[in-house]
């Protein structure tokens, strides 16, 4: 009997130890299970973050490269109608509250226009009536609710081709004959002026609207070369009617028998009384009048302003903002063709007097300031 008690006492601690080991083992299993769930949860969160980062690499706001816009999108165009890009430059995207985010450069361009339009000192250079002349410059794509204002000598032929395809006149850009692009009876591009006043206002208020600009003086050089030097489309009236009219009024050396020179052209454009010749030349002046006269940017609220110098970025961005990038592509841009060429500008203005250059700038100052082009001090002083 004396030996029974010690044996029972030994068995009791052994049982407690076994129970403790079982409990400890279960505790470790629960900890391991919880750790597994935590790892899985963190993996899911990390995976979601990585996915969002690749889809939206510039979603972080610390760099402040993008601004929220609530006024720029046109009325009647729901966010669902837009296709938003994935690359960093250029890009657009939707955020909470269905607010549109645009790259800062495009926001700044529109903001600059609003600011310059509000400058009373520049009013005569920045404002114009939305006349039939302006409405004739704006081409319409009703199917996709797009308005494009034509600014000649800024790659407009390619944009016309894009709209021709969208309007269904031809299945692809490659199949459009060159002689059809500028034949407005065959290219299927209606002008805004062809609609009633009510229909015009409806489209101006609700459609996606854009146009393209380039350095104003470089554009004038391009117009001079295209119409008076090379004349690739064989338009004889420029050399045989318009050029003689400019020479008669603006050539200083009356014994000079050469054809029109760039300095003659500059004197004509810089003359404050140029309008009487403009009336004689008719719509041919669209190749050298100001962007203000062509598109009325202070009167019409455009959705995007593209720049010829950054067309490699701007063209895809415009297609995406208009919601048509899945339907058509902008034609391939030859390397270097859109780069501003200061050497060429200096060469053309070399024989032009400072007085004539200053008068020319005085006429085109509105274009320089509205679209953020630097004043060409190297030509003026």
Tab-separated table of C-alpha atoms in Angstrom:
chain	number	residue	atom	x	y	z
A	1	UNK	CA	0.000	0.000	0.000
A	2	UNK	CA	2.855	2.374	0.746
A	3	UNK	CA	4.216	1.834	-2.776
A	4	UNK	CA	0.874	2.712	-4.497
A	5	UNK	CA	0.905	6.424	-3.653
A	6	UNK	CA	4.238	7.294	-5.188
A	7	UNK	CA	3.254	5.459	-8.405
A	8	UNK	CA	0.000	7.434	-8.657
A	9	UNK	CA	1.887	10.665	-8.051
A	10	UNK	CA	4.273	9.858	-10.923
A	11	UNK	CA	1.424	9.118	-13.315
A	12	UNK	CA	-0.298	12.478	-12.589
A	13	UNK	CA	2.581	14.687	-13.791
A	14	UNK	CA	3.068	12.437	-16.821
A	15	UNK	CA	-0.582	12.996	-17.855
A	16	UNK	CA	-0.276	16.746	-17.438
A	17	UNK	CA	2.855	16.783	-19.530
A	18	UNK	CA	1.094	14.856	-22.285
A	19	UNK	CA	-1.860	17.257	-22.196
A	20	UNK	CA	0.516	20.218	-22.342
A	21	UNK	CA	2.374	18.744	-25.299
A	22	UNK	CA	-0.905	18.212	-27.163
A	23	UNK	CA	-2.014	21.767	-26.406
A	24	UNK	CA	1.367	23.167	-27.429
A	25	UNK	CA	1.287	21.205	-30.657
A	26	UNK	CA	-2.212	22.501	-31.483
A	27	UNK	CA	-1.122	26.006	-30.601
A	28	UNK	CA	1.761	25.795	-33.071
A	29	UNK	CA	-0.581	24.412	-35.717
A	30	UNK	CA	-2.961	27.336	-35.228
A	31	UNK	CA	-0.071	29.790	-35.387
A	32	UNK	CA	1.181	28.141	-38.552
A	33	UNK	CA	-2.292	28.245	-40.089
A	34	UNK	CA	-2.694	31.920	-39.153
A	35	UNK	CA	0.718	32.676	-40.647
A	36	UNK	CA	-0.281	30.947	-43.873
A	37	UNK	CA	-3.474	32.990	-44.080
A	38	UNK	CA	-1.453	36.173	-43.437
A	39	UNK	CA	1.037	35.324	-46.174
A	40	UNK	CA	-1.805	34.602	-48.611
A	41	UNK	CA	-3.537	37.875	-47.676
A	42	UNK	CA	-0.351	39.889	-48.123
A	43	UNK	CA	0.328	38.197	-51.453
A	44	UNK	CA	-3.163	39.154	-52.669
A	45	UNK	CA	-2.662	42.760	-51.587
A	46	UNK	CA	0.774	42.908	-53.221
A	47	UNK	CA	-0.586	41.328	-56.390
A	48	UNK	CA	-3.372	43.890	-56.560
A	49	UNK	CA	-0.898	46.726	-56.021
A	50	UNK	CA	1.414	45.435	-58.733
A	51	UNK	CA	-1.506	45.112	-61.153
A	52	UNK	CA	-2.644	48.653	-60.454
A	53	UNK	CA	0.879	49.951	-60.828
A	54	UNK	CA	1.331	48.425	-64.262
A	55	UNK	CA	-2.057	49.630	-65.395
A	56	UNK	CA	-1.553	53.095	-63.988
A	57	UNK	CA	2.167	53.819	-63.502
A	58	UNK	CA	1.566	57.465	-62.741
A	59	UNK	CA	-1.251	57.045	-60.231
A	60	UNK	CA	0.911	58.413	-57.458
A	61	UNK	CA	0.024	62.025	-56.877
A	62	UNK	CA	3.149	63.255	-55.126
A	63	UNK	CA	4.747	64.298	-58.414
A	64	UNK	CA	1.635	66.332	-59.278
A	65	UNK	CA	2.037	65.697	-62.965
A	66	UNK	CA	-1.706	65.543	-63.568
A	67	UNK	CA	-4.632	67.769	-62.745
A	68	UNK	CA	-8.266	66.852	-62.231
A	69	UNK	CA	-10.556	68.358	-64.825
A	70	UNK	CA	-14.261	68.796	-64.534
A	71	UNK	CA	-14.834	71.527	-67.095
A	72	UNK	CA	-12.732	70.472	-70.086
A	73	UNK	CA	-14.760	67.398	-71.186
A	74	UNK	CA	-17.589	68.402	-73.505
A	75	UNK	CA	-21.162	68.202	-72.335
A	76	UNK	CA	-23.078	65.225	-73.593
A	77	UNK	CA	-19.997	63.005	-73.680
A	78	UNK	CA	-20.052	60.466	-70.918
A	79	UNK	CA	-16.816	59.050	-69.484
A	80	UNK	CA	-17.744	55.685	-70.887
A	81	UNK	CA	-17.356	57.032	-74.410
A	82	UNK	CA	-13.641	57.669	-73.897
A	83	UNK	CA	-10.826	55.205	-74.214
A	84	UNK	CA	-8.028	55.867	-71.792
A	85	UNK	CA	-4.395	55.057	-72.540
A	86	UNK	CA	-1.976	52.987	-70.536
A	87	UNK	CA	1.366	54.619	-71.190
A	88	UNK	CA	2.878	57.338	-69.098
A	89	UNK	CA	3.150	59.860	-71.890
A	90	UNK	CA	0.627	60.849	-73.014
A	91	UNK	CA	-2.082	59.394	-70.810
A	92	UNK	CA	-5.572	59.871	-69.428
A	93	UNK	CA	-7.542	57.866	-66.921
A	94	UNK	CA	-10.633	57.641	-64.758
A	95	UNK	CA	-10.580	58.083	-61.022
A	96	UNK	CA	-13.167	57.981	-58.263
A	97	UNK	CA	-16.143	60.207	-58.891
A	98	UNK	CA	-15.756	59.802	-62.683
A	99	UNK	CA	-13.451	62.824	-62.861
A	100	UNK	CA	-11.266	63.024	-65.926
A	101	UNK	CA	-7.528	63.298	-65.524
A	102	UNK	CA	-5.470	64.672	-68.398
A	103	UNK	CA	-1.709	64.993	-68.760
A	104	UNK	CA	-0.537	68.343	-67.482
A	105	UNK	CA	0.737	69.521	-70.863
A	106	UNK	CA	-2.736	69.362	-72.450
A	107	UNK	CA	-4.334	71.035	-69.439
A	108	UNK	CA	-1.756	73.822	-69.565
A	109	UNK	CA	-2.417	74.454	-73.252
A	110	UNK	CA	-6.137	74.958	-72.642
A	111	UNK	CA	-5.488	77.051	-69.545
A	112	UNK	CA	-3.056	79.262	-71.484
A	113	UNK	CA	-5.699	79.892	-74.146
A	114	UNK	CA	-8.232	80.886	-71.495
A	115	UNK	CA	-5.753	83.274	-69.884
A	116	UNK	CA	-4.657	84.929	-73.123
A	117	UNK	CA	-8.262	85.221	-74.311
A	118	UNK	CA	-8.929	87.203	-71.145
A	119	UNK	CA	-6.161	89.749	-71.792
A	120	UNK	CA	-7.834	92.934	-72.967
A	121	UNK	CA	-4.618	94.241	-74.559
A	122	UNK	CA	-4.557	91.259	-76.943
A	123	UNK	CA	-8.261	91.161	-77.693
A	124	UNK	CA	-7.908	92.284	-81.307
A	125	UNK	CA	-5.318	89.544	-81.893
A	126	UNK	CA	-7.062	86.704	-80.064
A	127	UNK	CA	-10.773	87.113	-80.747
A	128	UNK	CA	-12.771	86.743	-83.940
A	129	UNK	CA	-16.374	86.128	-84.876
A	130	UNK	CA	-17.493	82.545	-85.511
A	131	UNK	CA	-18.278	83.468	-89.100
A	132	UNK	CA	-18.947	81.316	-92.136
A	133	UNK	CA	-15.218	81.559	-92.872
A	134	UNK	CA	-14.488	79.802	-89.552
A	135	UNK	CA	-17.321	77.280	-89.922
A	136	UNK	CA	-16.002	76.400	-93.391
A	137	UNK	CA	-12.718	75.357	-91.765
A	138	UNK	CA	-14.347	72.859	-89.386
A	139	UNK	CA	-14.964	69.336	-90.654
A	140	UNK	CA	-17.606	67.106	-89.104
A	141	UNK	CA	-17.702	63.419	-88.223
A	142	UNK	CA	-21.235	62.860	-86.909
A	143	UNK	CA	-20.776	59.135	-86.491
A	144	UNK	CA	-18.157	59.653	-83.764
A	145	UNK	CA	-19.115	63.197	-82.699
A	146	UNK	CA	-15.869	64.875	-83.737
A	147	UNK	CA	-15.104	68.365	-85.065
A	148	UNK	CA	-11.715	69.093	-86.619
A	149	UNK	CA	-10.642	72.641	-87.465
A	150	UNK	CA	-8.333	72.767	-90.440
A	151	UNK	CA	-5.081	74.724	-90.023
A	152	UNK	CA	-3.217	74.309	-93.337
A	153	UNK	CA	0.531	73.598	-93.386
A	154	UNK	CA	0.360	71.729	-90.076
A	155	UNK	CA	-0.118	68.150	-91.319
A	156	UNK	CA	-3.844	68.555	-91.907
A	157	UNK	CA	-3.910	66.225	-94.887
A	158	UNK	CA	-3.307	63.250	-92.592
A	159	UNK	CA	-6.086	64.267	-90.192
A	160	UNK	CA	-8.462	64.628	-93.118
A	161	UNK	CA	-7.620	61.065	-94.098
A	162	UNK	CA	-8.423	59.892	-90.561
A	163	UNK	CA	-11.853	61.551	-90.716
A	164	UNK	CA	-12.538	60.270	-94.234
A	165	UNK	CA	-12.067	56.711	-92.968
A	166	UNK	CA	-14.198	57.349	-89.884
A	167	UNK	CA	-16.992	58.735	-92.047
A	168	UNK	CA	-16.937	55.525	-94.077
A	169	UNK	CA	-15.966	56.982	-97.455
A	170	UNK	CA	-12.951	54.627	-97.641
A	171	UNK	CA	-12.115	51.506	-95.617
A	172	UNK	CA	-8.525	52.537	-94.822
A	173	UNK	CA	-6.165	55.499	-95.078
A	174	UNK	CA	-3.947	53.663	-97.573
A	175	UNK	CA	-6.843	53.340	-100.021
A	176	UNK	CA	-7.637	57.067	-100.203
A	177	UNK	CA	-6.398	58.605	-103.487
A	178	UNK	CA	-4.406	61.788	-102.890
A	179	UNK	CA	-6.553	63.774	-105.316
A	180	UNK	CA	-9.667	62.921	-103.279
A	181	UNK	CA	-8.407	64.182	-99.905
A	182	UNK	CA	-8.843	67.860	-100.808
A	183	UNK	CA	-11.829	67.366	-103.142
A	184	UNK	CA	-14.692	68.207	-100.828
A	185	UNK	CA	-17.260	66.849	-103.248
A	186	UNK	CA	-15.699	63.388	-103.101
A	187	UNK	CA	-14.040	63.006	-99.706
A	188	UNK	CA	-17.231	62.710	-97.676
A	189	UNK	CA	-16.237	65.416	-95.166
A	190	UNK	CA	-19.109	67.804	-94.426
A	191	UNK	CA	-18.233	71.270	-93.191
A	192	UNK	CA	-19.889	72.665	-90.096
A	193	UNK	CA	-21.178	75.580	-92.188
A	194	UNK	CA	-23.450	73.183	-94.087
A	195	UNK	CA	-25.721	72.695	-91.046
A	196	UNK	CA	-28.478	74.892	-89.632
A	197	UNK	CA	-27.703	77.322	-86.823
A	198	UNK	CA	-29.352	75.024	-84.276
A	199	UNK	CA	-27.384	72.007	-85.498
A	200	UNK	CA	-24.154	74.007	-85.521
A	201	UNK	CA	-24.599	75.062	-81.900
A	202	UNK	CA	-25.504	71.524	-80.868
A	203	UNK	CA	-22.305	70.141	-82.357
A	204	UNK	CA	-20.127	72.922	-80.976
A	205	UNK	CA	-21.448	72.243	-77.474
A	206	UNK	CA	-21.369	68.449	-77.436
A	207	UNK	CA	-18.739	67.161	-79.891
A	208	UNK	CA	-15.051	66.444	-79.295
A	209	UNK	CA	-13.196	69.369	-80.904
A	210	UNK	CA	-9.529	69.744	-81.774
A	211	UNK	CA	-6.993	71.353	-84.075
A	212	UNK	CA	-3.206	71.368	-84.543
A	213	UNK	CA	-0.763	74.280	-84.438
A	214	UNK	CA	2.945	74.802	-85.080
A	215	UNK	CA	5.410	77.665	-84.734
A	216	UNK	CA	3.655	80.512	-86.629
A	217	UNK	CA	6.691	81.693	-88.578
A	218	UNK	CA	7.729	78.181	-89.575
A	219	UNK	CA	4.184	77.603	-90.813
A	220	UNK	CA	4.442	80.701	-93.024
A	221	UNK	CA	7.678	79.386	-94.508
A	222	UNK	CA	5.965	76.084	-95.239
A	223	UNK	CA	3.052	77.895	-96.910
A	224	UNK	CA	5.406	79.980	-99.059
A	225	UNK	CA	7.397	76.952	-100.191
A	226	UNK	CA	4.323	74.834	-100.860
A	227	UNK	CA	2.309	77.385	-102.804
A	228	UNK	CA	4.855	79.643	-104.501
A	229	UNK	CA	8.009	77.535	-104.890
A	230	UNK	CA	7.221	73.836	-105.278
A	231	UNK	CA	3.449	73.879	-105.812
A	232	UNK	CA	3.177	70.063	-105.796
A	233	UNK	CA	-0.574	69.996	-106.383
A	234	UNK	CA	-0.266	72.092	-109.552
A	235	UNK	CA	-2.378	75.023	-108.390
A	236	UNK	CA	-1.415	77.654	-110.982
A	237	UNK	CA	-3.418	80.497	-109.432
A	238	UNK	CA	-0.846	80.933	-106.653
A	239	UNK	CA	1.960	81.755	-109.066
A	240	UNK	CA	-0.055	83.381	-111.829
A	241	UNK	CA	-2.637	85.383	-109.880
A	242	UNK	CA	-1.738	85.751	-106.196
A	243	UNK	CA	2.043	86.158	-106.563
A	244	UNK	CA	1.798	88.958	-109.186
A	245	UNK	CA	-0.718	90.781	-106.985
A	246	UNK	CA	1.675	90.679	-104.020
A	247	UNK	CA	4.662	91.725	-106.154
A	248	UNK	CA	2.849	94.712	-107.663
A	249	UNK	CA	2.014	96.140	-104.253
A	250	UNK	CA	4.926	95.105	-102.055
A	251	UNK	CA	8.083	94.739	-104.165
A	252	UNK	CA	10.466	97.577	-103.356
A	253	UNK	CA	12.821	97.111	-106.293
A	254	UNK	CA	10.579	97.589	-109.295
A	255	UNK	CA	13.339	96.513	-111.696
A	256	UNK	CA	13.530	93.096	-110.041
A	257	UNK	CA	12.091	90.529	-112.462
A	258	UNK	CA	12.325	87.383	-110.343
A	259	UNK	CA	9.206	85.641	-109.142
A	260	UNK	CA	7.804	86.276	-105.711
A	261	UNK	CA	10.387	86.316	-102.921
A	262	UNK	CA	9.845	85.528	-99.256
A	263	UNK	CA	10.430	89.177	-98.302
A	264	UNK	CA	7.545	90.196	-100.611
A	265	UNK	CA	5.345	87.657	-98.888
A	266	UNK	CA	6.341	88.937	-95.418
A	267	UNK	CA	5.585	92.566	-96.361
A	268	UNK	CA	2.130	91.558	-97.576
A	269	UNK	CA	1.329	89.595	-94.410
A	270	UNK	CA	2.664	92.307	-92.091
A	271	UNK	CA	0.795	95.136	-93.769
A	272	UNK	CA	-2.040	96.338	-91.500
A	273	UNK	CA	-4.019	96.962	-94.699
A	274	UNK	CA	-3.552	93.485	-96.099
A	275	UNK	CA	-7.279	92.704	-96.037
A	276	UNK	CA	-8.125	94.318	-99.352
A	277	UNK	CA	-5.786	91.851	-101.080
A	278	UNK	CA	-7.160	89.011	-98.942
A	279	UNK	CA	-10.618	89.696	-100.352
A	280	UNK	CA	-9.248	89.385	-103.876
A	281	UNK	CA	-7.475	86.104	-103.067
A	282	UNK	CA	-10.556	84.507	-101.506
A	283	UNK	CA	-10.268	81.270	-99.531
A	284	UNK	CA	-6.719	80.699	-100.783
A	285	UNK	CA	-5.553	82.811	-97.842
A	286	UNK	CA	-6.323	79.948	-95.431
A	287	UNK	CA	-2.734	78.762	-95.883
A	288	UNK	CA	-1.274	81.840	-94.179
A	289	UNK	CA	-3.921	83.603	-92.066
A	290	UNK	CA	-3.679	83.279	-88.276
A	291	UNK	CA	-4.967	80.357	-86.230
A	292	UNK	CA	-7.302	82.832	-84.572
A	293	UNK	CA	-8.891	83.707	-87.920
A	294	UNK	CA	-9.167	80.037	-88.881
A	295	UNK	CA	-10.486	78.390	-85.705
A	296	UNK	CA	-11.666	81.096	-83.259
A	297	UNK	CA	-10.048	79.477	-80.172
A	298	UNK	CA	-11.380	82.154	-77.807
A	299	UNK	CA	-14.960	81.682	-78.982
A	300	UNK	CA	-15.017	77.884	-79.404
A	301	UNK	CA	-14.084	75.702	-76.437
A	302	UNK	CA	-11.803	73.058	-77.929
A	303	UNK	CA	-11.206	69.728	-76.192
A	304	UNK	CA	-7.548	69.315	-77.205
A	305	UNK	CA	-4.941	71.474	-78.933
A	306	UNK	CA	-2.230	69.436	-80.616
A	307	UNK	CA	1.226	70.744	-81.477
A	308	UNK	CA	3.029	69.769	-84.666
A	309	UNK	CA	6.335	69.693	-82.787
A	310	UNK	CA	5.034	66.942	-80.436
A	311	UNK	CA	2.777	65.180	-82.915
A	312	UNK	CA	4.283	61.758	-82.147
A	313	UNK	CA	2.664	62.039	-78.705
A	314	UNK	CA	-0.282	64.263	-79.532
A	315	UNK	CA	-1.744	62.262	-82.424
A	316	UNK	CA	-2.230	59.014	-80.441
A	317	UNK	CA	-3.517	61.026	-77.483
A	318	UNK	CA	-6.138	62.791	-79.614
A	319	UNK	CA	-7.315	59.488	-81.080
A	320	UNK	CA	-7.695	58.033	-77.589
A	321	UNK	CA	-9.474	61.078	-76.173
A	322	UNK	CA	-11.878	61.019	-79.117
A	323	UNK	CA	-12.516	57.320	-78.500
A	324	UNK	CA	-11.435	56.218	-81.974
A	325	UNK	CA	-7.974	54.750	-81.400
A	326	UNK	CA	-9.362	51.230	-81.880
A	327	UNK	CA	-10.798	52.207	-85.273
A	328	UNK	CA	-8.013	54.109	-87.023
A	329	UNK	CA	-4.354	55.047	-86.588
A	330	UNK	CA	-2.598	58.253	-87.496
A	331	UNK	CA	-0.284	57.674	-90.495
A	332	UNK	CA	3.386	57.052	-89.775
A	333	UNK	CA	5.304	60.273	-89.073
A	334	UNK	CA	8.686	60.446	-90.871
A	335	UNK	CA	11.562	60.915	-88.383
A	336	UNK	CA	12.471	64.521	-87.699
A	337	UNK	CA	9.762	66.055	-89.864
A	338	UNK	CA	7.972	67.726	-86.952
A	339	UNK	CA	11.074	69.167	-85.238
A	340	UNK	CA	11.331	72.965	-85.151
A	341	UNK	CA	14.131	74.067	-87.492
A	342	UNK	CA	15.598	77.362	-86.284
A	343	UNK	CA	18.324	77.268	-88.939
A	344	UNK	CA	15.716	77.175	-91.701
A	345	UNK	CA	13.783	80.033	-90.110
A	346	UNK	CA	16.925	82.168	-89.853
A	347	UNK	CA	17.837	81.429	-93.458
A	348	UNK	CA	14.437	82.470	-94.828
A	349	UNK	CA	14.296	85.687	-92.803
A	350	UNK	CA	17.907	86.616	-93.566
A	351	UNK	CA	16.985	89.050	-96.353
A	352	UNK	CA	13.951	90.537	-94.578
A	353	UNK	CA	14.280	93.880	-92.793
A	354	UNK	CA	13.796	94.069	-89.012
A	355	UNK	CA	10.938	96.498	-89.592
A	356	UNK	CA	9.062	94.008	-91.758
A	357	UNK	CA	9.706	91.149	-89.327
A	358	UNK	CA	8.384	93.227	-86.426
A	359	UNK	CA	5.259	94.087	-88.380
A	360	UNK	CA	4.782	90.429	-89.191
A	361	UNK	CA	5.148	89.489	-85.524
A	362	UNK	CA	2.667	92.209	-84.567
A	363	UNK	CA	0.060	90.463	-86.706
A	364	UNK	CA	0.834	86.948	-85.455
A	365	UNK	CA	1.516	87.843	-81.811
A	366	UNK	CA	-1.860	86.413	-80.814
A	367	UNK	CA	-0.915	83.013	-82.245
A	368	UNK	CA	2.462	83.041	-80.500
A	369	UNK	CA	0.940	83.834	-77.107
A	370	UNK	CA	-2.223	81.726	-77.319
A	371	UNK	CA	-0.291	78.565	-78.085
A	372	UNK	CA	2.840	79.114	-76.025
A	373	UNK	CA	5.405	79.755	-78.749
A	374	UNK	CA	8.410	81.852	-77.777
A	375	UNK	CA	8.763	85.306	-79.239
A	376	UNK	CA	11.520	85.025	-81.927
A	377	UNK	CA	13.886	87.547	-80.389
A	378	UNK	CA	16.706	86.243	-82.602
A	379	UNK	CA	14.809	87.663	-85.608
A	380	UNK	CA	13.387	90.809	-84.055
A	381	UNK	CA	16.477	92.350	-82.415
